[in-house]
Amino acid sequence: HPSFSIEMDSTYSKIKTGIPGLDSVISGGLKPGRSVTVSGPPGSGKTTFGLQFLHSGANDFDEPGIYVTMSQNIEEIKNDCKSYGWDFDNLISQDKILMIDARPFKIQDELIGKDDSLYRGEQLPFEHLTKLILSSIKRVEAKRVVIDSVTILAMQYSDKFYMRQGLQGMVQALENFGVTSLILSEYSESDEIPLEWFVTSGIIQLRHTRIEDTMERTIQVTKMRGIKHSEQIHPINLNSDGLQLLHPRLMP
């Protein structure tokens, strides 16, 4: 039945990204309960993208969210958000957002003890993080999760096999819980393709190039399982309202 996929597309409710212009190129939004990798080099806007997705979910769509940071501390992140007019403290006080500081050195110092258990089975970082996230999801009845970034976690694994197992287990657990998650990942075109590209349902790539004295930012949806989407590279703006996707000007 040829029109089946199109009908499927319109029947379930989409998860709005909160990035103006983006939902229209992915058939109206993300698929609920799936995980999507947001990849790009440092400074390409991944953290802003993730926070905008969460802020919009909690503020506009009554979808509580969880932000897990592995790199920056939470105070810095909340401060950066104020410049976009996003008041995370207010959302946190209403139990609409939970921010978790999971920077790896904390995991190592407090929980692992002084033996080499981190490196023996190498399953701990992802398992530990997964438990942490799932208990947080229950606390605020979260519908959205952002992990910033999985690359830092991956660096603790010397063995690709364990790394993939851990990552797959985490993605599976999140999808089973029915949350829509963004897994942020550091990726530059010269790197080898990161494992998270293979285990998530979608890939959104952010890029930025310097053109004369301005930064040209772009976004491209390179994979979105089960959703018709544009693979075009779209310019994006980053201003005081956050990110917005611009439709490329059609050449005359």
PDB file of C-alpha atoms in Angstrom:
ATOM      1  CA  HIS A   1       0.000   0.000   0.000  1.00  0.00           C
ATOM      2  CA  PRO A   2       2.050   2.913  -1.349  1.00  0.00           C
ATOM      3  CA  SER A   3       0.545   5.796   0.628  1.00  0.00           C
ATOM      4  CA  PHE A   4       1.022   4.016   3.953  1.00  0.00           C
ATOM      5  CA  SER A   5       4.165   5.883   4.979  1.00  0.00           C
ATOM      6  CA  ILE A   6       2.545   9.228   4.272  1.00  0.00           C
ATOM      7  CA  GLU A   7      -0.485   8.371   6.396  1.00  0.00           C
ATOM      8  CA  MET A   8       1.789   7.211   9.191  1.00  0.00           C
ATOM      9  CA  ASP A   9       3.530  10.543   9.044  1.00  0.00           C
ATOM     10  CA  SER A  10       0.426  12.529   9.807  1.00  0.00           C
ATOM     11  CA  THR A  11      -1.113  10.368  12.518  1.00  0.00           C
ATOM     12  CA  TYR A  12       1.271  10.598  15.445  1.00  0.00           C
ATOM     13  CA  SER A  13       1.933  13.861  17.208  1.00  0.00           C
ATOM     14  CA  LYS A  14       5.310  15.360  16.442  1.00  0.00           C
ATOM     15  CA  ILE A  15       7.763  16.709  18.964  1.00  0.00           C
ATOM     16  CA  LYS A  16       8.400  20.352  18.067  1.00  0.00           C
ATOM     17  CA  THR A  17      12.088  21.224  18.251  1.00  0.00           C
ATOM     18  CA  GLY A  18      11.509  24.856  19.207  1.00  0.00           C
ATOM     19  CA  ILE A  19      14.074  25.882  16.571  1.00  0.00           C
ATOM     20  CA  PRO A  20      12.104  28.189  14.237  1.00  0.00           C
ATOM     21  CA  GLY A  21      12.108  26.866  10.661  1.00  0.00           C
ATOM     22  CA  LEU A  22      13.463  23.419  11.519  1.00  0.00           C
ATOM     23  CA  ASP A  23      10.225  21.522  12.064  1.00  0.00           C
ATOM     24  CA  SER A  24       9.004  22.322   8.577  1.00  0.00           C
ATOM     25  CA  VAL A  25      11.972  20.515   6.984  1.00  0.00           C
ATOM     26  CA  ILE A  26      11.392  17.367   9.068  1.00  0.00           C
ATOM     27  CA  SER A  27       7.673  16.876   8.324  1.00  0.00           C
ATOM     28  CA  GLY A  28       6.546  18.865  11.354  1.00  0.00           C
ATOM     29  CA  GLY A  29       8.868  17.697  14.111  1.00  0.00           C
ATOM     30  CA  LEU A  30      10.788  14.807  15.645  1.00  0.00           C
ATOM     31  CA  LYS A  31       9.318  11.383  16.220  1.00  0.00           C
ATOM     32  CA  PRO A  32       8.324  10.975  19.860  1.00  0.00           C
ATOM     33  CA  GLY A  33      10.354   8.510  21.861  1.00  0.00           C
ATOM     34  CA  ARG A  34      13.350   8.456  19.526  1.00  0.00           C
ATOM     35  CA  SER A  35      16.898   9.648  20.002  1.00  0.00           C
ATOM     36  CA  VAL A  36      18.697  11.955  17.611  1.00  0.00           C
ATOM     37  CA  THR A  37      22.392  12.792  17.446  1.00  0.00           C
ATOM     38  CA  VAL A  38      23.235  16.487  17.071  1.00  0.00           C
ATOM     39  CA  SER A  39      26.803  16.640  15.779  1.00  0.00           C
ATOM     40  CA  GLY A  40      29.224  19.396  15.012  1.00  0.00           C
ATOM     41  CA  PRO A  41      32.593  20.916  15.830  1.00  0.00           C
ATOM     42  CA  PRO A  42      33.092  22.998  19.008  1.00  0.00           C
ATOM     43  CA  GLY A  43      31.294  26.331  18.731  1.00  0.00           C
ATOM     44  CA  SER A  44      28.804  25.203  16.106  1.00  0.00           C
ATOM     45  CA  GLY A  45      25.786  25.726  18.379  1.00  0.00           C
ATOM     46  CA  LYS A  46      25.093  22.209  19.714  1.00  0.00           C
ATOM     47  CA  THR A  47      24.604  23.263  23.340  1.00  0.00           C
ATOM     48  CA  THR A  48      22.353  26.162  22.324  1.00  0.00           C
ATOM     49  CA  PHE A  49      20.359  23.778  20.134  1.00  0.00           C
ATOM     50  CA  GLY A  50      19.900  21.358  23.035  1.00  0.00           C
ATOM     51  CA  LEU A  51      18.913  24.029  25.536  1.00  0.00           C
ATOM     52  CA  GLN A  52      16.487  25.660  23.103  1.00  0.00           C
ATOM     53  CA  PHE A  53      14.835  22.254  22.549  1.00  0.00           C
ATOM     54  CA  LEU A  54      14.446  21.808  26.315  1.00  0.00           C
ATOM     55  CA  HIS A  55      13.363  25.358  27.059  1.00  0.00           C
ATOM     56  CA  SER A  56      10.763  25.280  24.332  1.00  0.00           C
ATOM     57  CA  GLY A  57       9.497  21.876  25.497  1.00  0.00           C
ATOM     58  CA  ALA A  58       9.108  22.954  29.119  1.00  0.00           C
ATOM     59  CA  ASN A  59       7.862  26.452  28.422  1.00  0.00           C
ATOM     60  CA  ASP A  60       5.622  26.062  25.365  1.00  0.00           C
ATOM     61  CA  PHE A  61       4.574  22.428  25.116  1.00  0.00           C
ATOM     62  CA  ASP A  62       4.255  21.290  28.714  1.00  0.00           C
ATOM     63  CA  GLU A  63       6.987  18.698  28.188  1.00  0.00           C
ATOM     64  CA  PRO A  64       9.402  18.613  31.130  1.00  0.00           C
ATOM     65  CA  GLY A  65      13.040  18.007  30.270  1.00  0.00           C
ATOM     66  CA  ILE A  66      16.384  16.870  31.598  1.00  0.00           C
ATOM     67  CA  TYR A  67      19.725  18.390  30.694  1.00  0.00           C
ATOM     68  CA  VAL A  68      22.828  16.356  31.464  1.00  0.00           C
ATOM     69  CA  THR A  69      26.114  18.212  31.228  1.00  0.00           C
ATOM     70  CA  MET A  70      29.498  16.536  30.981  1.00  0.00           C
ATOM     71  CA  SER A  71      31.576  19.560  30.189  1.00  0.00           C
ATOM     72  CA  GLN A  72      30.389  22.927  31.491  1.00  0.00           C
ATOM     73  CA  ASN A  73      29.119  23.571  34.963  1.00  0.00           C
ATOM     74  CA  ILE A  74      25.428  24.266  35.378  1.00  0.00           C
ATOM     75  CA  GLU A  75      25.750  27.832  36.649  1.00  0.00           C
ATOM     76  CA  GLU A  76      27.682  28.824  33.520  1.00  0.00           C
ATOM     77  CA  ILE A  77      25.095  27.171  31.319  1.00  0.00           C
ATOM     78  CA  LYS A  78      22.190  28.905  33.045  1.00  0.00           C
ATOM     79  CA  ASN A  79      23.987  32.222  32.699  1.00  0.00           C
ATOM     80  CA  ASP A  80      24.539  31.705  28.978  1.00  0.00           C
ATOM     81  CA  CYS A  81      20.814  30.997  28.659  1.00  0.00           C
ATOM     82  CA  LYS A  82      19.894  34.334  30.211  1.00  0.00           C
ATOM     83  CA  SER A  83      21.329  36.071  27.172  1.00  0.00           C
ATOM     84  CA  TYR A  84      18.609  34.349  25.115  1.00  0.00           C
ATOM     85  CA  GLY A  85      15.959  35.261  27.677  1.00  0.00           C
ATOM     86  CA  TRP A  86      15.569  31.645  28.854  1.00  0.00           C
ATOM     87  CA  ASP A  87      14.987  31.480  32.584  1.00  0.00           C
ATOM     88  CA  PHE A  88      15.966  27.959  33.564  1.00  0.00           C
ATOM     89  CA  ASP A  89      15.921  28.696  37.307  1.00  0.00           C
ATOM     90  CA  ASN A  90      12.224  29.413  37.086  1.00  0.00           C
ATOM     91  CA  LEU A  91      11.556  26.169  35.172  1.00  0.00           C
ATOM     92  CA  ILE A  92      13.694  24.203  37.625  1.00  0.00           C
ATOM     93  CA  SER A  93      11.715  25.582  40.564  1.00  0.00           C
ATOM     94  CA  GLN A  94       8.496  24.392  38.876  1.00  0.00           C
ATOM     95  CA  ASP A  95       9.945  20.884  38.335  1.00  0.00           C
ATOM     96  CA  LYS A  96       9.745  21.367  34.586  1.00  0.00           C
ATOM     97  CA  ILE A  97      13.493  21.089  34.072  1.00  0.00           C
ATOM     98  CA  LEU A  98      16.137  19.094  35.859  1.00  0.00           C
ATOM     99  CA  MET A  99      19.812  19.856  35.234  1.00  0.00           C
ATOM    100  CA  ILE A 100      22.329  17.147  36.101  1.00  0.00           C
ATOM    101  CA  ASP A 101      26.032  17.754  36.496  1.00  0.00           C
ATOM    102  CA  ALA A 102      27.585  14.470  35.381  1.00  0.00           C
ATOM    103  CA  ARG A 103      31.074  15.641  34.590  1.00  0.00           C
ATOM    104  CA  PRO A 104      33.161  12.475  34.442  1.00  0.00           C
ATOM    105  CA  PHE A 105      35.724  13.408  37.084  1.00  0.00           C
ATOM    106  CA  LYS A 106      32.874  13.427  39.593  1.00  0.00           C
ATOM    107  CA  ILE A 107      31.830   9.963  38.553  1.00  0.00           C
ATOM    108  CA  GLN A 108      35.405   8.779  38.976  1.00  0.00           C
ATOM    109  CA  ASP A 109      36.158  10.475  42.263  1.00  0.00           C
ATOM    110  CA  GLU A 110      33.052   9.734  44.209  1.00  0.00           C
ATOM    111  CA  LEU A 111      31.709   6.493  42.987  1.00  0.00           C
ATOM    112  CA  ILE A 112      34.323   4.218  41.645  1.00  0.00           C
ATOM    113  CA  GLY A 113      36.721   3.829  44.488  1.00  0.00           C
ATOM    114  CA  LYS A 114      40.434   3.584  43.972  1.00  0.00           C
ATOM    115  CA  ASP A 115      40.673   0.259  42.157  1.00  0.00           C
ATOM    116  CA  ASP A 116      40.610  -0.085  38.393  1.00  0.00           C
ATOM    117  CA  SER A 117      36.957  -1.056  38.063  1.00  0.00           C
ATOM    118  CA  LEU A 118      36.355   1.717  35.534  1.00  0.00           C
ATOM    119  CA  TYR A 119      38.676   0.061  33.075  1.00  0.00           C
ATOM    120  CA  ARG A 120      38.073  -3.587  33.766  1.00  0.00           C
ATOM    121  CA  GLY A 121      34.582  -4.084  32.406  1.00  0.00           C
ATOM    122  CA  GLU A 122      34.368  -0.584  30.989  1.00  0.00           C
ATOM    123  CA  GLN A 123      30.600  -0.660  31.232  1.00  0.00           C
ATOM    124  CA  LEU A 124      30.241   1.600  34.153  1.00  0.00           C
ATOM    125  CA  PRO A 125      30.094   5.118  32.730  1.00  0.00           C
ATOM    126  CA  PHE A 126      27.108   4.490  30.461  1.00  0.00           C
ATOM    127  CA  GLU A 127      25.309   2.220  32.916  1.00  0.00           C
ATOM    128  CA  HIS A 128      25.798   4.716  35.687  1.00  0.00           C
ATOM    129  CA  LEU A 129      24.614   7.610  33.557  1.00  0.00           C
ATOM    130  CA  THR A 130      21.607   5.649  32.315  1.00  0.00           C
ATOM    131  CA  LYS A 131      20.465   4.907  35.872  1.00  0.00           C
ATOM    132  CA  LEU A 132      20.921   8.540  36.808  1.00  0.00           C
ATOM    133  CA  ILE A 133      18.864   9.730  33.833  1.00  0.00           C
ATOM    134  CA  LEU A 134      16.066   7.198  34.273  1.00  0.00           C
ATOM    135  CA  SER A 135      15.558   8.095  37.931  1.00  0.00           C
ATOM    136  CA  SER A 136      15.503  11.785  36.938  1.00  0.00           C
ATOM    137  CA  ILE A 137      12.948  11.127  34.196  1.00  0.00           C
ATOM    138  CA  LYS A 138      10.643   9.642  36.822  1.00  0.00           C
ATOM    139  CA  ARG A 139      11.146  12.604  39.146  1.00  0.00           C
ATOM    140  CA  VAL A 140       9.910  15.271  36.737  1.00  0.00           C
ATOM    141  CA  GLU A 141       7.989  12.990  34.354  1.00  0.00           C
ATOM    142  CA  ALA A 142      10.331  14.164  31.622  1.00  0.00           C
ATOM    143  CA  LYS A 143       9.510  13.905  27.942  1.00  0.00           C
ATOM    144  CA  ARG A 144      12.762  15.390  26.616  1.00  0.00           C
ATOM    145  CA  VAL A 145      16.396  14.628  27.446  1.00  0.00           C
ATOM    146  CA  VAL A 146      19.607  16.288  26.236  1.00  0.00           C
ATOM    147  CA  ILE A 147      23.047  14.774  26.867  1.00  0.00           C
ATOM    148  CA  ASP A 148      25.892  17.248  26.357  1.00  0.00           C
ATOM    149  CA  SER A 149      28.030  15.542  25.148  1.00  0.00           C
ATOM    150  CA  VAL A 150      28.435  11.850  24.623  1.00  0.00           C
ATOM    151  CA  THR A 151      31.940  12.381  23.242  1.00  0.00           C
ATOM    152  CA  ILE A 152      33.317  13.035  26.701  1.00  0.00           C
ATOM    153  CA  LEU A 153      31.875   9.775  27.951  1.00  0.00           C
ATOM    154  CA  ALA A 154      33.189   7.889  24.952  1.00  0.00           C
ATOM    155  CA  MET A 155      36.725   9.077  25.655  1.00  0.00           C
ATOM    156  CA  GLN A 156      36.756   6.989  28.832  1.00  0.00           C
ATOM    157  CA  TYR A 157      36.532   3.768  26.843  1.00  0.00           C
ATOM    158  CA  SER A 158      39.600   2.163  25.362  1.00  0.00           C
ATOM    159  CA  ASP A 159      37.481  -0.585  23.827  1.00  0.00           C
ATOM    160  CA  LYS A 160      35.074   0.269  20.986  1.00  0.00           C
ATOM    161  CA  PHE A 161      32.955  -2.812  21.664  1.00  0.00           C
ATOM    162  CA  TYR A 162      32.150  -1.812  25.260  1.00  0.00           C
ATOM    163  CA  MET A 163      31.631   1.751  24.199  1.00  0.00           C
ATOM    164  CA  ARG A 164      29.074   0.721  21.576  1.00  0.00           C
ATOM    165  CA  GLN A 165      27.339  -1.646  23.998  1.00  0.00           C
ATOM    166  CA  GLY A 166      27.074   1.045  26.647  1.00  0.00           C
ATOM    167  CA  LEU A 167      25.820   3.639  24.197  1.00  0.00           C
ATOM    168  CA  GLN A 168      23.302   1.260  22.660  1.00  0.00           C
ATOM    169  CA  GLY A 169      22.052   0.269  26.101  1.00  0.00           C
ATOM    170  CA  MET A 170      21.550   3.896  27.043  1.00  0.00           C
ATOM    171  CA  VAL A 171      19.734   4.826  23.825  1.00  0.00           C
ATOM    172  CA  GLN A 172      17.538   1.735  24.132  1.00  0.00           C
ATOM    173  CA  ALA A 173      16.651   2.574  27.738  1.00  0.00           C
ATOM    174  CA  LEU A 174      15.712   6.152  26.808  1.00  0.00           C
ATOM    175  CA  GLU A 175      13.603   5.004  23.868  1.00  0.00           C
ATOM    176  CA  ASN A 176      11.863   2.394  26.053  1.00  0.00           C
ATOM    177  CA  PHE A 177      10.967   5.170  28.470  1.00  0.00           C
ATOM    178  CA  GLY A 178       9.325   7.079  25.649  1.00  0.00           C
ATOM    179  CA  VAL A 179      11.419  10.234  25.983  1.00  0.00           C
ATOM    180  CA  THR A 180      12.694  12.118  22.955  1.00  0.00           C
ATOM    181  CA  SER A 181      16.397  12.653  23.394  1.00  0.00           C
ATOM    182  CA  LEU A 182      19.154  14.657  21.760  1.00  0.00           C
ATOM    183  CA  ILE A 183      22.625  13.203  22.079  1.00  0.00           C
ATOM    184  CA  LEU A 184      25.124  15.981  21.391  1.00  0.00           C
ATOM    185  CA  SER A 185      28.391  14.878  19.839  1.00  0.00           C
ATOM    186  CA  GLU A 186      31.630  16.542  18.814  1.00  0.00           C
ATOM    187  CA  TYR A 187      32.315  15.826  15.179  1.00  0.00           C
ATOM    188  CA  SER A 188      34.463  17.475  12.550  1.00  0.00           C
ATOM    189  CA  GLU A 189      34.538  16.301   8.957  1.00  0.00           C
ATOM    190  CA  SER A 190      38.047  14.919   9.403  1.00  0.00           C
ATOM    191  CA  ASP A 191      37.090  12.608  12.304  1.00  0.00           C
ATOM    192  CA  GLU A 192      35.989   9.062  11.821  1.00  0.00           C
ATOM    193  CA  ILE A 193      32.236   8.655  11.960  1.00  0.00           C
ATOM    194  CA  PRO A 194      31.168   8.500  15.608  1.00  0.00           C
ATOM    195  CA  LEU A 195      29.338   5.442  16.940  1.00  0.00           C
ATOM    196  CA  GLU A 196      26.374   7.496  18.083  1.00  0.00           C
ATOM    197  CA  TRP A 197      25.493   8.042  14.408  1.00  0.00           C
ATOM    198  CA  PHE A 198      24.785   4.341  14.060  1.00  0.00           C
ATOM    199  CA  VAL A 199      22.711   3.795  17.181  1.00  0.00           C
ATOM    200  CA  THR A 200      20.371   6.805  17.112  1.00  0.00           C
ATOM    201  CA  SER A 201      17.330   7.260  14.855  1.00  0.00           C
ATOM    202  CA  GLY A 202      18.430  10.579  13.458  1.00  0.00           C
ATOM    203  CA  ILE A 203      21.432  12.787  12.760  1.00  0.00           C
ATOM    204  CA  ILE A 204      21.391  16.569  12.640  1.00  0.00           C
ATOM    205  CA  GLN A 205      24.692  18.178  11.660  1.00  0.00           C
ATOM    206  CA  LEU A 206      25.692  21.684  12.624  1.00  0.00           C
ATOM    207  CA  ARG A 207      28.619  23.333  10.881  1.00  0.00           C
ATOM    208  CA  HIS A 208      30.240  26.696  10.920  1.00  0.00           C
ATOM    209  CA  THR A 209      32.747  28.246   8.572  1.00  0.00           C
ATOM    210  CA  ARG A 210      34.374  31.604   8.665  1.00  0.00           C
ATOM    211  CA  ILE A 211      33.577  33.632   5.579  1.00  0.00           C
ATOM    212  CA  GLU A 212      35.628  36.819   5.564  1.00  0.00           C
ATOM    213  CA  ASP A 213      34.785  38.259   8.976  1.00  0.00           C
ATOM    214  CA  THR A 214      31.452  36.575   9.621  1.00  0.00           C
ATOM    215  CA  MET A 215      30.626  33.087  10.855  1.00  0.00           C
ATOM    216  CA  GLU A 216      28.454  31.202   8.441  1.00  0.00           C
ATOM    217  CA  ARG A 217      26.408  28.641  10.378  1.00  0.00           C
ATOM    218  CA  THR A 218      24.502  25.815   8.753  1.00  0.00           C
ATOM    219  CA  ILE A 219      22.326  22.860   9.678  1.00  0.00           C
ATOM    220  CA  GLN A 220      21.646  19.657   7.784  1.00  0.00           C
ATOM    221  CA  VAL A 221      19.388  16.741   8.649  1.00  0.00           C
ATOM    222  CA  THR A 222      21.376  13.768   7.368  1.00  0.00           C
ATOM    223  CA  LYS A 223      19.210  10.980   8.752  1.00  0.00           C
ATOM    224  CA  MET A 224      15.753  10.840  10.309  1.00  0.00           C
ATOM    225  CA  ARG A 225      14.366   7.326  10.405  1.00  0.00           C
ATOM    226  CA  GLY A 226      10.708   7.085   9.407  1.00  0.00           C
ATOM    227  CA  ILE A 227      10.332  10.784   8.588  1.00  0.00           C
ATOM    228  CA  LYS A 228      10.446  12.478   5.221  1.00  0.00           C
ATOM    229  CA  HIS A 229      12.974  15.275   5.501  1.00  0.00           C
ATOM    230  CA  SER A 230      15.033  17.677   3.461  1.00  0.00           C
ATOM    231  CA  GLU A 231      18.743  16.861   3.255  1.00  0.00           C
ATOM    232  CA  GLN A 232      19.508  20.370   2.144  1.00  0.00           C
ATOM    233  CA  ILE A 233      22.099  22.390   3.980  1.00  0.00           C
ATOM    234  CA  HIS A 234      20.252  25.337   5.495  1.00  0.00           C
ATOM    235  CA  PRO A 235      21.833  28.507   6.836  1.00  0.00           C
ATOM    236  CA  ILE A 236      21.069  29.235  10.490  1.00  0.00           C
ATOM    237  CA  ASN A 237      21.138  32.411  12.488  1.00  0.00           C
ATOM    238  CA  LEU A 238      22.230  32.634  16.083  1.00  0.00           C
ATOM    239  CA  ASN A 239      20.987  35.812  17.717  1.00  0.00           C
ATOM    240  CA  SER A 240      19.433  36.964  20.984  1.00  0.00           C
ATOM    241  CA  ASP A 241      16.474  34.615  20.477  1.00  0.00           C
ATOM    242  CA  GLY A 242      18.674  31.560  19.947  1.00  0.00           C
ATOM    243  CA  LEU A 243      18.950  29.559  16.740  1.00  0.00           C
ATOM    244  CA  GLN A 244      16.669  29.855  13.753  1.00  0.00           C
ATOM    245  CA  LEU A 245      16.817  28.078  10.438  1.00  0.00           C
ATOM    246  CA  LEU A 246      16.709  30.200   7.312  1.00  0.00           C
ATOM    247  CA  HIS A 247      15.395  28.778   4.098  1.00  0.00           C
ATOM    248  CA  PRO A 248      18.089  29.057   1.477  1.00  0.00           C
ATOM    249  CA  ARG A 249      17.405  31.767  -1.049  1.00  0.00           C
ATOM    250  CA  LEU A 250      16.468  30.165  -4.329  1.00  0.00           C
ATOM    251  CA  MET A 251      18.958  31.063  -7.010  1.00  0.00           C
ATOM    252  CA  PRO A 252      17.283  33.051  -9.828  1.00  0.00           C
TER     253      PRO A 252
END
